[in-house]
Amino acid sequence: MQITAAITHSKGELALETAEVAGPKATEVLVRMVAAGVCHTDAAGIEQFIPVTLPAIFGHEGVGVVEEVGLAVDDLKPGDKVIMTYPSCGVCDYCRDAHPFACDQFNFLAFSGTFKDGTKRFSQNGQDISSFFGQGSFATHAIVDARNAVKVEGVTEDQLAYMCSLGCGVQTGAGMVLNVFHPRPATSLAVFGCGGVGMAAIMAGRIAGCSQIIAVDVNPGRLALALELGATGTVNPKAVGDVVEAIKDLSGGGVHYAAESSGVPQLTLTAVQSLRRLGHACVVSVTGPGTIELPIEPALMNPSCSLTGVTEGGSNPQVFIPQLAEYYKAGLLPIDRLVRFYDFADIKQAFADSHTGVTIKPVLRF
Ligand SMILES: [Zn+2]
Ligand SMILES: [Zn+2]
C-alpha cells in the first residue's frame, strides 16, 4: 500500500515522500501509526554514526493500531492498539532465558535495515528502503514483527500517543531502576542526566519507594521539572565545585544507587564515586566521544560496589511495557509531562528541539 514516510536518502536528510509498504509476512503485523517518539538513537542513524544502509526510514518509538496480521500471528488482531519496541529473535539463549535485550541478533535486527529473513518491507519506485529497529515508525504505516509489538488495552488513540517512549526511552530509564537496581524502600538514588531516560528513572525511583532521589543536570529548567516529577534534591555540576562531594553531603555519605543516562563518559566514574559502600551504579546510554579509566580496586572492589551496563533497561518488553502502561494510567509515571506533539510534517523541527533540549520528548502525530 501507499504511505507517506520521512525518508533518509543521504546522511542527515529527512524528506517526506510517498513510498510503498508490503503486506505482513507470517509473524508480522501491519500497523497504522498514531504517533512516534523522536529519540537520540534516530539522530545517530540519520547522521550515520550507526551505519544503517540508506535509503532508510528511521523511527523506533512507534505506537499505532494493527490493521493486518500475518498467518502465524495469534496474539494480535486488527484493531488492537500496540506500542512498538526493540526487536529480538526469540530463539537465542538470551531470548529463551527472558533476556531479549541481550539478544544475539539485536544489532542485525535493529540496524541492518532488514527483517530476520534478510528482506525489506518498504520500497520506493522499486528500490528497497531499510527499516530501523525493525519498525521505521516515521511513516504513516509500518511493518513490525509481532514479537516487538506490545498490546495495550483501555486507552484512546490520544492517550496512546503519549505512550511512545514506553517502547524505548522510558523503558530504558524505568527499567534501570525497577529491573536492575530493584531498590529496597527508603533508599537513595542519584540520577545523572535529566532527559527522557533520566526522568523515567526518577519516576521509577518514586514508584519503588526511594526516599531520596537526587537529580544531576546542568540545565536548571530540567532540574526544576525533576523536582516536580519525584526528585527530592538536585545537583547542578555548573553550580557546585565537586559533584561527588555534593551528592555525598546530600545523602549522608553516598547513595545506594546511581543511574547514569547522560552519555558523558566522565559521569560513569562520577556515578560510581557517588555510591556508598555496597552501592550499585548502572550505565544505559551510548557514551559520546572520549573514554574514561575506571580504577577497579578503589572504586569497585574495596567498597564492594557494582557497576552494570544494560540496554533497554534490562526489560522483557512483553511483560514490562504493560506494567509501565498501568503505572502511566494510574498517574504514577507522568510521562505526558515530557511530551510535546509535532505534526509529522514538522519532523525536522522536532529533531532540532530534541537536539537543543527545548523539548525532552518530541512526539510526531500522524
Ligand atoms: Zn535472541
Ligand atoms: Zn531509543
XYZ file of C-alpha atoms and ligand atoms in Angstrom, residues 39 41 60-61 168, ligand 2:
6
model
C 14.925 9.506 20.205
C 19.317 6.965 18.530
C 11.726 3.285 16.720
C 9.181 4.558 19.247
C 12.431 2.727 24.277
Zn 15.536 4.978 21.614
